[in-house]
PDB file of C-alpha atoms in Angstrom:
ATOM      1  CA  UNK A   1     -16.551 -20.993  -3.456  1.00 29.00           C
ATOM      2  CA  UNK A   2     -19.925 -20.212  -5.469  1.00 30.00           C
ATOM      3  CA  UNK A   3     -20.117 -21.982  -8.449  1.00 29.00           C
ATOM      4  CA  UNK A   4     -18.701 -18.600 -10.212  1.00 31.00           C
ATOM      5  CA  UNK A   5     -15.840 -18.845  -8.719  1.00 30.00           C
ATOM      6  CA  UNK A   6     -16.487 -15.357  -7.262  1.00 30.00           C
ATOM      7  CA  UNK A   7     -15.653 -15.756  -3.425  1.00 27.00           C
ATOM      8  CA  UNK A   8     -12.405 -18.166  -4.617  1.00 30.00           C
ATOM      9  CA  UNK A   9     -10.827 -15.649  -6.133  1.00 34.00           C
ATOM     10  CA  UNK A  10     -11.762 -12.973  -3.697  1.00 37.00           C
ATOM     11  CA  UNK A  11     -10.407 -14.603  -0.633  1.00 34.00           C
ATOM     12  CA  UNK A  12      -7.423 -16.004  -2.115  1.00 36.00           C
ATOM     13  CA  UNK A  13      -5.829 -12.830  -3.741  1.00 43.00           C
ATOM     14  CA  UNK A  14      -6.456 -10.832  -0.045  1.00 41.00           C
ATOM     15  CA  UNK A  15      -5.167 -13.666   1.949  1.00 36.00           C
ATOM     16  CA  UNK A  16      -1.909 -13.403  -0.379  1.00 38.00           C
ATOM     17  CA  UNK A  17      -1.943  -9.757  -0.262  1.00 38.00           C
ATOM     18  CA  UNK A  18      -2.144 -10.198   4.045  1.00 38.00           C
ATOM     19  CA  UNK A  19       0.767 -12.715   3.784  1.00 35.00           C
ATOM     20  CA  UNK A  20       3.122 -10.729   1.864  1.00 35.00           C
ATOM     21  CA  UNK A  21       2.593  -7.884   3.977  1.00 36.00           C
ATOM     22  CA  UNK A  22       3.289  -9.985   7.091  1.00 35.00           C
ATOM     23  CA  UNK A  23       6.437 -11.336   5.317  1.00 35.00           C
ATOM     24  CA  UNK A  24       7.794  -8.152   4.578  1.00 36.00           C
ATOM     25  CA  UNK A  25       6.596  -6.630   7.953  1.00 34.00           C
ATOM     26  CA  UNK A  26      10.666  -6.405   9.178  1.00 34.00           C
ATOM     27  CA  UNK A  27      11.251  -3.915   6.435  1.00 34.00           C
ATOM     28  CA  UNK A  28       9.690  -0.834   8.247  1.00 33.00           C
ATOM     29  CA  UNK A  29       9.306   0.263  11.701  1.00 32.00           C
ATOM     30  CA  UNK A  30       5.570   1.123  10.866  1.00 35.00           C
ATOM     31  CA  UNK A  31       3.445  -0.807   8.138  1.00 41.00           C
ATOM     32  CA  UNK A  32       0.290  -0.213   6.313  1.00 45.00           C
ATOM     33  CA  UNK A  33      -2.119  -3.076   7.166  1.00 42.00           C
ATOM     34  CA  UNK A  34      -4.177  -4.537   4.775  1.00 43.00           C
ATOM     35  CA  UNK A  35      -7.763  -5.029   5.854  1.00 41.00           C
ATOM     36  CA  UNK A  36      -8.499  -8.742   6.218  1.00 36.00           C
ATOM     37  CA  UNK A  37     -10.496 -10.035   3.929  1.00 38.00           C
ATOM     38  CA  UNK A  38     -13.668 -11.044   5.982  1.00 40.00           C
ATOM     39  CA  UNK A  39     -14.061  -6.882   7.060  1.00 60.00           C
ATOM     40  CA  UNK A  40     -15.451  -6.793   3.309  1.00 77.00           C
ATOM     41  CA  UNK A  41     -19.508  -6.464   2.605  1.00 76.00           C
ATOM     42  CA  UNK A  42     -20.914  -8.471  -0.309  1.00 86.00           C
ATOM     43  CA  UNK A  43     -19.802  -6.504  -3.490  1.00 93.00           C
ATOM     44  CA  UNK A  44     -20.842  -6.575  -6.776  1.00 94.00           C
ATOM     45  CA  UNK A  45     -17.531  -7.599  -9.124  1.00 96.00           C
ATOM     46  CA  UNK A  46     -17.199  -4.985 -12.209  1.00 97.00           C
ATOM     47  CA  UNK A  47     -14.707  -7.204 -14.395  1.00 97.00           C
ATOM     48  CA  UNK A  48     -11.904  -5.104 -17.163  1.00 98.00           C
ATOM     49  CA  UNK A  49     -10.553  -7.644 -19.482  1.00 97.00           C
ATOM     50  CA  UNK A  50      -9.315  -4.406 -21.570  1.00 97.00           C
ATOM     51  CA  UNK A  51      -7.820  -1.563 -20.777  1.00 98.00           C
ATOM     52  CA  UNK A  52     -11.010   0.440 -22.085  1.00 97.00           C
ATOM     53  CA  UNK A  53     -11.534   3.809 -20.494  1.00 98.00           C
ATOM     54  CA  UNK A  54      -7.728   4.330 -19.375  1.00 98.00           C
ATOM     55  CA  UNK A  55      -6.181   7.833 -20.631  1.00 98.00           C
ATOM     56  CA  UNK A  56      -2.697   7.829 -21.319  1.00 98.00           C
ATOM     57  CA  UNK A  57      -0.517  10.948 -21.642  1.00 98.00           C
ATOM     58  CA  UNK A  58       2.972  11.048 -22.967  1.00 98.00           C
ATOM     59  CA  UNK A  59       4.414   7.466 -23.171  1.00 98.00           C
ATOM     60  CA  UNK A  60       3.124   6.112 -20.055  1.00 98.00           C
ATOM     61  CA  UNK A  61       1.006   3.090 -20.582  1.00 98.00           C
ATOM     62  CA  UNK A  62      -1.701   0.475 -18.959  1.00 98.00           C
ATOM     63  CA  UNK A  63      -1.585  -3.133 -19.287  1.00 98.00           C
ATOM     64  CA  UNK A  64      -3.854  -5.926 -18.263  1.00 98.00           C
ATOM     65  CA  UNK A  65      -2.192  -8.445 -16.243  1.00 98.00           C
ATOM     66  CA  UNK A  66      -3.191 -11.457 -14.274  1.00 96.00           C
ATOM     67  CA  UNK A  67      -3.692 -10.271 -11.128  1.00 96.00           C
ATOM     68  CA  UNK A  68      -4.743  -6.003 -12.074  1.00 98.00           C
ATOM     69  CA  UNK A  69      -3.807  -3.257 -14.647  1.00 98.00           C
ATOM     70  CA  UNK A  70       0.161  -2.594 -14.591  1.00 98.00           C
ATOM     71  CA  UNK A  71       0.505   1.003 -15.209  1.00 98.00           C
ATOM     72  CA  UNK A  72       3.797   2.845 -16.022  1.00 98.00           C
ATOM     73  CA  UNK A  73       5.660   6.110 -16.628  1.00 98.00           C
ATOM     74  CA  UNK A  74       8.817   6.024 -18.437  1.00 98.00           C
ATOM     75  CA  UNK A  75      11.681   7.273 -16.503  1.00 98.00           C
ATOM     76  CA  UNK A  76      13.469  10.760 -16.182  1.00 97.00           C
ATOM     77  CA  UNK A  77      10.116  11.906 -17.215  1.00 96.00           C
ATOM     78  CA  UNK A  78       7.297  14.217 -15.631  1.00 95.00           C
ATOM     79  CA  UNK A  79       5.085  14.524 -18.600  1.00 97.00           C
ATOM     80  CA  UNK A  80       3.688  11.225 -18.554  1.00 98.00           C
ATOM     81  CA  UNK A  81       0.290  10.007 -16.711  1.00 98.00           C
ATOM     82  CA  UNK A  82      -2.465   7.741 -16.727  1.00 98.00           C
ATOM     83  CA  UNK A  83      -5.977   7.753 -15.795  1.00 98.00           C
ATOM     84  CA  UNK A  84      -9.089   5.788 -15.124  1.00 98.00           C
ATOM     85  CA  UNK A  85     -13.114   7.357 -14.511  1.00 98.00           C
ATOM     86  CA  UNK A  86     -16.066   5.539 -13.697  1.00 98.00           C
ATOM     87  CA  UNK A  87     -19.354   7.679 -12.664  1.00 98.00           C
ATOM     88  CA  UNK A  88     -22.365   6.349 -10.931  1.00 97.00           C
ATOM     89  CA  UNK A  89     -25.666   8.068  -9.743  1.00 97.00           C
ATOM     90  CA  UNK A  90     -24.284  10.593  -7.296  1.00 98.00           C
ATOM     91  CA  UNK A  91     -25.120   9.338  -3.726  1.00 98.00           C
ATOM     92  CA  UNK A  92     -24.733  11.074  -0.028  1.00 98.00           C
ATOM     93  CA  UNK A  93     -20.967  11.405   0.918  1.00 98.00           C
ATOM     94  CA  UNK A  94     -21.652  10.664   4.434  1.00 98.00           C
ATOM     95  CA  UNK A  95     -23.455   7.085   3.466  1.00 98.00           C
ATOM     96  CA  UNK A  96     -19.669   6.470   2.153  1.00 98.00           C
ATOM     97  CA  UNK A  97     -19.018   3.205   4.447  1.00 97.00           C
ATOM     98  CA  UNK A  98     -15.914   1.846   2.595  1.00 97.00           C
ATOM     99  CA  UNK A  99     -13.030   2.968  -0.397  1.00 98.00           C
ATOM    100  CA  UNK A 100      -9.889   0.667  -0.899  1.00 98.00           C
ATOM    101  CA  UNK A 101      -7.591  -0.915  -3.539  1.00 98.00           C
ATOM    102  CA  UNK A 102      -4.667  -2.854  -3.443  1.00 98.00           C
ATOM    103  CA  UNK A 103      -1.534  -2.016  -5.212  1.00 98.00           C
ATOM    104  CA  UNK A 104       1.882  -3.523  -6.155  1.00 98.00           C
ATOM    105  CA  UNK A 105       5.342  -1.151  -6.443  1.00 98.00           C
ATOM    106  CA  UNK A 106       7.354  -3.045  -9.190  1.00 98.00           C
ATOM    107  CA  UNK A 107       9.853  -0.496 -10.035  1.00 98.00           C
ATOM    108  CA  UNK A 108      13.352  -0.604  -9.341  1.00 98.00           C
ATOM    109  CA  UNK A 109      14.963   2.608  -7.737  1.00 97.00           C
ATOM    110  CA  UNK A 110      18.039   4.893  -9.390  1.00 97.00           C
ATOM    111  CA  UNK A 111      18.284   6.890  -6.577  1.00 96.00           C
ATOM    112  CA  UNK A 112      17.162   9.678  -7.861  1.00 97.00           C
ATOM    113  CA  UNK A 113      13.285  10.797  -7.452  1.00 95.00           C
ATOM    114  CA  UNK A 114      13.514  12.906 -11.003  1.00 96.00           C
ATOM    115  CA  UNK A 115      14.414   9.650 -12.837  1.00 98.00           C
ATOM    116  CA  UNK A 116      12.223   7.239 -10.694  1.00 98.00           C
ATOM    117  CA  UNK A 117      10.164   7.911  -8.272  1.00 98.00           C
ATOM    118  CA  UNK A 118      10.556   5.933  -5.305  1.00 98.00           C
ATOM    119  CA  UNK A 119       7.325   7.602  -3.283  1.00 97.00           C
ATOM    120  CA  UNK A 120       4.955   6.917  -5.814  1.00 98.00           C
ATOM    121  CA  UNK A 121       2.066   4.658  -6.170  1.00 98.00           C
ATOM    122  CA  UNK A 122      -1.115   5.223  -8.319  1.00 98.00           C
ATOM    123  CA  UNK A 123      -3.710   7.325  -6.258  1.00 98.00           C
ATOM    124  CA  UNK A 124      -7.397   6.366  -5.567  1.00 98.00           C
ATOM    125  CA  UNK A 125      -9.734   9.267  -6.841  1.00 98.00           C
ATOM    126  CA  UNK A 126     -13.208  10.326  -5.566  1.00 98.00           C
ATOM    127  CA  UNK A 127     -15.321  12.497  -7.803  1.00 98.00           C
ATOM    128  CA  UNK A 128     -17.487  14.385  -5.669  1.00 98.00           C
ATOM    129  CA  UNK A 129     -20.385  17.557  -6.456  1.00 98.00           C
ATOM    130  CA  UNK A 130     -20.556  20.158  -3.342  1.00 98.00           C
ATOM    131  CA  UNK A 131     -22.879  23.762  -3.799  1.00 96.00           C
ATOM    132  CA  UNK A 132     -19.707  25.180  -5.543  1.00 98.00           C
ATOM    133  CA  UNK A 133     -19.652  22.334  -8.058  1.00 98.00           C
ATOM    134  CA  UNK A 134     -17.581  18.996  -9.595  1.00 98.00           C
ATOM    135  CA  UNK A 135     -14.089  18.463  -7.705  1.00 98.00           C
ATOM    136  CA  UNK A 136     -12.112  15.684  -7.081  1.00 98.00           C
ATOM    137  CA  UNK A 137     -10.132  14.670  -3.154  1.00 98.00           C
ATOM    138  CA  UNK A 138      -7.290  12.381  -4.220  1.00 98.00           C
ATOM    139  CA  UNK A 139      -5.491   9.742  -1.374  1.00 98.00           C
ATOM    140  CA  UNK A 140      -2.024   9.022  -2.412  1.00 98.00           C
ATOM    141  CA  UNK A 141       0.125   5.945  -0.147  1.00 98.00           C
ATOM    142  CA  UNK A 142       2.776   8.129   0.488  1.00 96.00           C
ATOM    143  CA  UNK A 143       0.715  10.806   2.121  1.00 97.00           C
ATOM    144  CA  UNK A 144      -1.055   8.007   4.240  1.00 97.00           C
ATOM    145  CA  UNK A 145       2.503   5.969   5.397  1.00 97.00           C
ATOM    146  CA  UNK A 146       3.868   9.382   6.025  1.00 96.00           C
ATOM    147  CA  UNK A 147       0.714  10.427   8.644  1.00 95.00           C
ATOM    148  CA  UNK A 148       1.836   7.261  10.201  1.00 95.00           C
ATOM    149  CA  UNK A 149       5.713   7.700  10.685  1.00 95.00           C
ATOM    150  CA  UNK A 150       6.606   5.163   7.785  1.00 96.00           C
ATOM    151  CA  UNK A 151       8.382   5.895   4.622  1.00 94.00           C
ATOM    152  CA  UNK A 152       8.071   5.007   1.015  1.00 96.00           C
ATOM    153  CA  UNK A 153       6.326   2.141   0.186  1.00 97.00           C
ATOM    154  CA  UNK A 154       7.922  -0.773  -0.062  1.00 96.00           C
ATOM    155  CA  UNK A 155       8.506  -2.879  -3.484  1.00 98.00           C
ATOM    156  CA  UNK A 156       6.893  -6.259  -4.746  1.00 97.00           C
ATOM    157  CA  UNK A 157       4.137  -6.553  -1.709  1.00 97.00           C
ATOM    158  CA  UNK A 158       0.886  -6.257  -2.694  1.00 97.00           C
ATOM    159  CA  UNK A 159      -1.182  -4.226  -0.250  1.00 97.00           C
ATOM    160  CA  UNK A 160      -4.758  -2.784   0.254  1.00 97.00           C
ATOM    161  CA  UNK A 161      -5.055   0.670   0.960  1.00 98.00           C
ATOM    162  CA  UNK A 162      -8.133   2.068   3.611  1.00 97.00           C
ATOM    163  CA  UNK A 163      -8.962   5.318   1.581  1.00 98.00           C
ATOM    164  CA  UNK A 164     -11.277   6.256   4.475  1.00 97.00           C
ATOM    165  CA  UNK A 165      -8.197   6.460   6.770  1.00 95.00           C
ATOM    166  CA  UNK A 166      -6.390   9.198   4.245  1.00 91.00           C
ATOM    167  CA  UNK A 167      -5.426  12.008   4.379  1.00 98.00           C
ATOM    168  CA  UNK A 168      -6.556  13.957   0.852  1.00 98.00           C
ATOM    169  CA  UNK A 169      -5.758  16.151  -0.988  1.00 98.00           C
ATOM    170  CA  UNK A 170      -7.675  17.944  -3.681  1.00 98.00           C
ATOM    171  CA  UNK A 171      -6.985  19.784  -6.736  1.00 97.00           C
ATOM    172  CA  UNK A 172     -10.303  22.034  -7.208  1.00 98.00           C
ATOM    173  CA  UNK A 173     -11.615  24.723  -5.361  1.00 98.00           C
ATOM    174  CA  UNK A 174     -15.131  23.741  -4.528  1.00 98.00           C
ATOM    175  CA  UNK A 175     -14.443  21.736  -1.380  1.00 98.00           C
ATOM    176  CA  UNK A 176     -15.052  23.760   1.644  1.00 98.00           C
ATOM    177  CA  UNK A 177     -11.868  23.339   3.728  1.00 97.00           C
ATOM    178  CA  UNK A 178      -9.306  21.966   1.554  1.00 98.00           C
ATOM    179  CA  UNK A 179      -7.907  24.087  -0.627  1.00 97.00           C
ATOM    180  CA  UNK A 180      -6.422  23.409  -4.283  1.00 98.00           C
ATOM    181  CA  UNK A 181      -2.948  22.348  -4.409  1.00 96.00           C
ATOM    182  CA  UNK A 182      -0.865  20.660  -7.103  1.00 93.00           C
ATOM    183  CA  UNK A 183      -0.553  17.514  -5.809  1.00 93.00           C
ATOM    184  CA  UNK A 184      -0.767  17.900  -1.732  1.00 94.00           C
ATOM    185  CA  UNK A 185       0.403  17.745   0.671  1.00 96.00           C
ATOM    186  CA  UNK A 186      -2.792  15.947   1.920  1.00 98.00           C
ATOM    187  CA  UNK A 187      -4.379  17.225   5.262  1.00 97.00           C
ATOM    188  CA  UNK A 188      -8.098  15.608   5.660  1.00 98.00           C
ATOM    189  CA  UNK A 189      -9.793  12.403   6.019  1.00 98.00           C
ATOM    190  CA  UNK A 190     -12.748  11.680   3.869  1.00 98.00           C
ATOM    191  CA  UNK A 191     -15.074  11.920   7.038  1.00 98.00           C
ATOM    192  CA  UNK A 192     -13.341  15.347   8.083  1.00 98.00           C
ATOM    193  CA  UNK A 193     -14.110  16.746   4.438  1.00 98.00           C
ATOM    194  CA  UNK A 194     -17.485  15.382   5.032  1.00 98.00           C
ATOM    195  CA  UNK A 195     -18.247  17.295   8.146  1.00 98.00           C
ATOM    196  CA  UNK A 196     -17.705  20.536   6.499  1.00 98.00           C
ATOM    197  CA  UNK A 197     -19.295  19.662   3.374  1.00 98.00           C
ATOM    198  CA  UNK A 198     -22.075  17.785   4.855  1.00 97.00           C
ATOM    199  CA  UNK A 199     -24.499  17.925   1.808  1.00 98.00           C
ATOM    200  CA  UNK A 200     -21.449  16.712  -0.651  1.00 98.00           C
ATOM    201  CA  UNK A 201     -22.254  13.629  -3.161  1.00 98.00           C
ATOM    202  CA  UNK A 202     -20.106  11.302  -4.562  1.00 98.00           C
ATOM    203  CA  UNK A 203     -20.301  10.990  -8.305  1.00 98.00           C
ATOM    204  CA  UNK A 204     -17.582   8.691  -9.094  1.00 98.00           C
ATOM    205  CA  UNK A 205     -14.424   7.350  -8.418  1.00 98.00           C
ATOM    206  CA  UNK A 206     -11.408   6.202 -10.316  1.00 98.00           C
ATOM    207  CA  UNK A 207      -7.457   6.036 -10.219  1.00 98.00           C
ATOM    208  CA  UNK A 208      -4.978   8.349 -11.546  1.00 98.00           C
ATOM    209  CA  UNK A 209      -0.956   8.418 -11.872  1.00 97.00           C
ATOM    210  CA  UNK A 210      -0.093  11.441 -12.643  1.00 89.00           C
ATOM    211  CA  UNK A 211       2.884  14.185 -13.869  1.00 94.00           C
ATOM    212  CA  UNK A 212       5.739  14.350 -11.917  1.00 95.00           C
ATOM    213  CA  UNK A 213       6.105  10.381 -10.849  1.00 97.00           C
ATOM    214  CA  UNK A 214       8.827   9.614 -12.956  1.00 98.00           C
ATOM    215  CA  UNK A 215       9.646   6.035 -13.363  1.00 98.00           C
ATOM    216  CA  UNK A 216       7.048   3.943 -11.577  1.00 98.00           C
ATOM    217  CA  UNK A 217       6.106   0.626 -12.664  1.00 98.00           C
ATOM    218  CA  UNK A 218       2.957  -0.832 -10.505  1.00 98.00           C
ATOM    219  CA  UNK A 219      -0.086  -3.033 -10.440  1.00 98.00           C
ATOM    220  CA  UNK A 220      -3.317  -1.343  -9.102  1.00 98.00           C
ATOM    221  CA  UNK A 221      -6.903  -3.973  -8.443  1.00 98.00           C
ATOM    222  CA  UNK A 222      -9.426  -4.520  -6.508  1.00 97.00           C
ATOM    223  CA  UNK A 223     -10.871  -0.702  -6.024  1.00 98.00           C
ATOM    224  CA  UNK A 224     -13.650  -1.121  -3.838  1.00 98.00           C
ATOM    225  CA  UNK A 225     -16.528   1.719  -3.429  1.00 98.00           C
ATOM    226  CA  UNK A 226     -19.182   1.368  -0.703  1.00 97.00           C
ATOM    227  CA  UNK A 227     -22.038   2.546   0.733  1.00 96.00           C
ATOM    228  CA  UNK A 228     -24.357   1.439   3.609  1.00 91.00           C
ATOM    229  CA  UNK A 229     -26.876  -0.079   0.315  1.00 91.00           C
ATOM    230  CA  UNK A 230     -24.528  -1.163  -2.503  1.00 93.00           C
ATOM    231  CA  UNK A 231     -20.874  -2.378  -3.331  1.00 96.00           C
ATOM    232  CA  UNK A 232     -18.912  -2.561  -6.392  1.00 97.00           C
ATOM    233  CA  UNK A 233     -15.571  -3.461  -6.924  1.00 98.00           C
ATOM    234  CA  UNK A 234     -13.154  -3.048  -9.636  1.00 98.00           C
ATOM    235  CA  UNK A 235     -11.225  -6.139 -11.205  1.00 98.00           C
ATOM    236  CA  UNK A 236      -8.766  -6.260 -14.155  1.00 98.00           C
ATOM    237  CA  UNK A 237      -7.458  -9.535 -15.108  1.00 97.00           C
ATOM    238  CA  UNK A 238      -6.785 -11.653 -18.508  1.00 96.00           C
ATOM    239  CA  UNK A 239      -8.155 -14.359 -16.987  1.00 94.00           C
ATOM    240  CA  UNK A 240     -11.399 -12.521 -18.059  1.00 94.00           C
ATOM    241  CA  UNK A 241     -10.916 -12.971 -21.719  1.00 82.00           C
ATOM    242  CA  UNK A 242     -11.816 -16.790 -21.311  1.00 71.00           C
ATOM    243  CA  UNK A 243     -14.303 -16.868 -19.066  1.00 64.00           C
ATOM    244  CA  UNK A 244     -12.001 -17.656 -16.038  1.00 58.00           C
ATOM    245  CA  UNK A 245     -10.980 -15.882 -12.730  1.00 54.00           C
ATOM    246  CA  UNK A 246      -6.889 -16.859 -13.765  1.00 45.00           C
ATOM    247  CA  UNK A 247      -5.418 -17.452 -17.460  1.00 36.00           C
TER     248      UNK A 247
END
């Protein structure tokens, strides 16, 4: 542990995340794996103590929590969605060497995907600039258990997401080989929409919950953005507030 604490609270909310995973590994026939902890680079920790810069439509809503932002739509309704943006200096898609975040399903399920959805998890968002101009590829859990024969995600287990391993889906039409849909289904990893848009940037990336996910109740942290030369990652916690890592 550095004497910010930085690397304690790192390893130790991973190496939960891992365990619970493990725990719950009986669940499904196929599980998303975290990544461990030590396949992380050095990364510069961005730290939200507010809910600053989160867009909220309808009645959904974003809270800092302990451990992330709990975000939330109300149930039996598809209006509601929240949002989250932060743009850098655009750099080379294909220097992209990393894109995760870790996520927690709280929500209890009615049965009934119109009242609460039981697919849904907040998505990770790239913002990206090709020739044709600004447009956004979107990975979604569901899409990504469902390209590897699982099902829904499960509830109360915290686990990191590889964006890199996708599949995307995008909902512009300035990406050469994905076309605009409404919300998928999701066909191409990042490094196959790379190959056809080989001179694409990155501009930005953020985390989005959007219509039509009635219902879900869910923690989202840790959103990690790399490149071969830099790392940031994402953090929301209280603990913040008072100096601290926990509060």
């Amino acid at each position: 542990m550095d004497q910010n604490g930085t690397i304690f609270r790192l390893t130790t909310r991973r190496v939960l995340a891992a365990a619970l995973v493990m725990a719950a590994s009986g669940a499904l026939a196929v599980n998303a794996q975290p990544a461990s902890a030590s396949s992380h680079q050095p990364c510069k920790i961005e730290k939200h103590s507010t809910t600053a810069g989160i867009t909220k439509v309808g009645t959904a809503t974003a809270t800092v929590v302990t451990d992330g932002v709990k975000l939330t739509t109300a149930r039996s309704s598809n209006a509601d969605k929240v949002s989250w943006r932060s743009s850098f200096k655009p750099v080379a898609a294909s220097t992209v060497t990393e894109m995760s975040y870790e996520t927690v399903k709280l929500d209890t399920t009615a049965g009934d995907n119109n009242t609460v959805n039981d697919a849904a998890l907040p998505s990770y968002h790239v913002f990206v600039r090709t020739a044709a101009g600004e447009g956004v590829l979107i990975f979604e859990p569901y899409y990504y258990l469902g390209s590897i024969g699982a099902g829904n995600p499960q509830r109360k287990v915290r686990t990191e997401w590889n964006v890199l391993d996708g599949p995307l889906w995008t909902s512009s039409t300035t990406i050469t080989g994905l076309p605009k849909t409404a919300g998928g289904p999701a066909t191409k990893t990042f490094a196959q929409v790379v190959a056809e848009n080989p001179r694409m940037t990155v501009t930005g990336i953020g985390f989005g919950l959007g219509t039509y996910n009635a219902g879900v109740t869910a923690v989202l942290d840790e959103q990690r953005f790399a490149t071969a030369r830099q790392c940031t990652e994402h953090q929301w916690s209280t603990g913040f507030r008072s100096g601290g890592w926990w509060h």
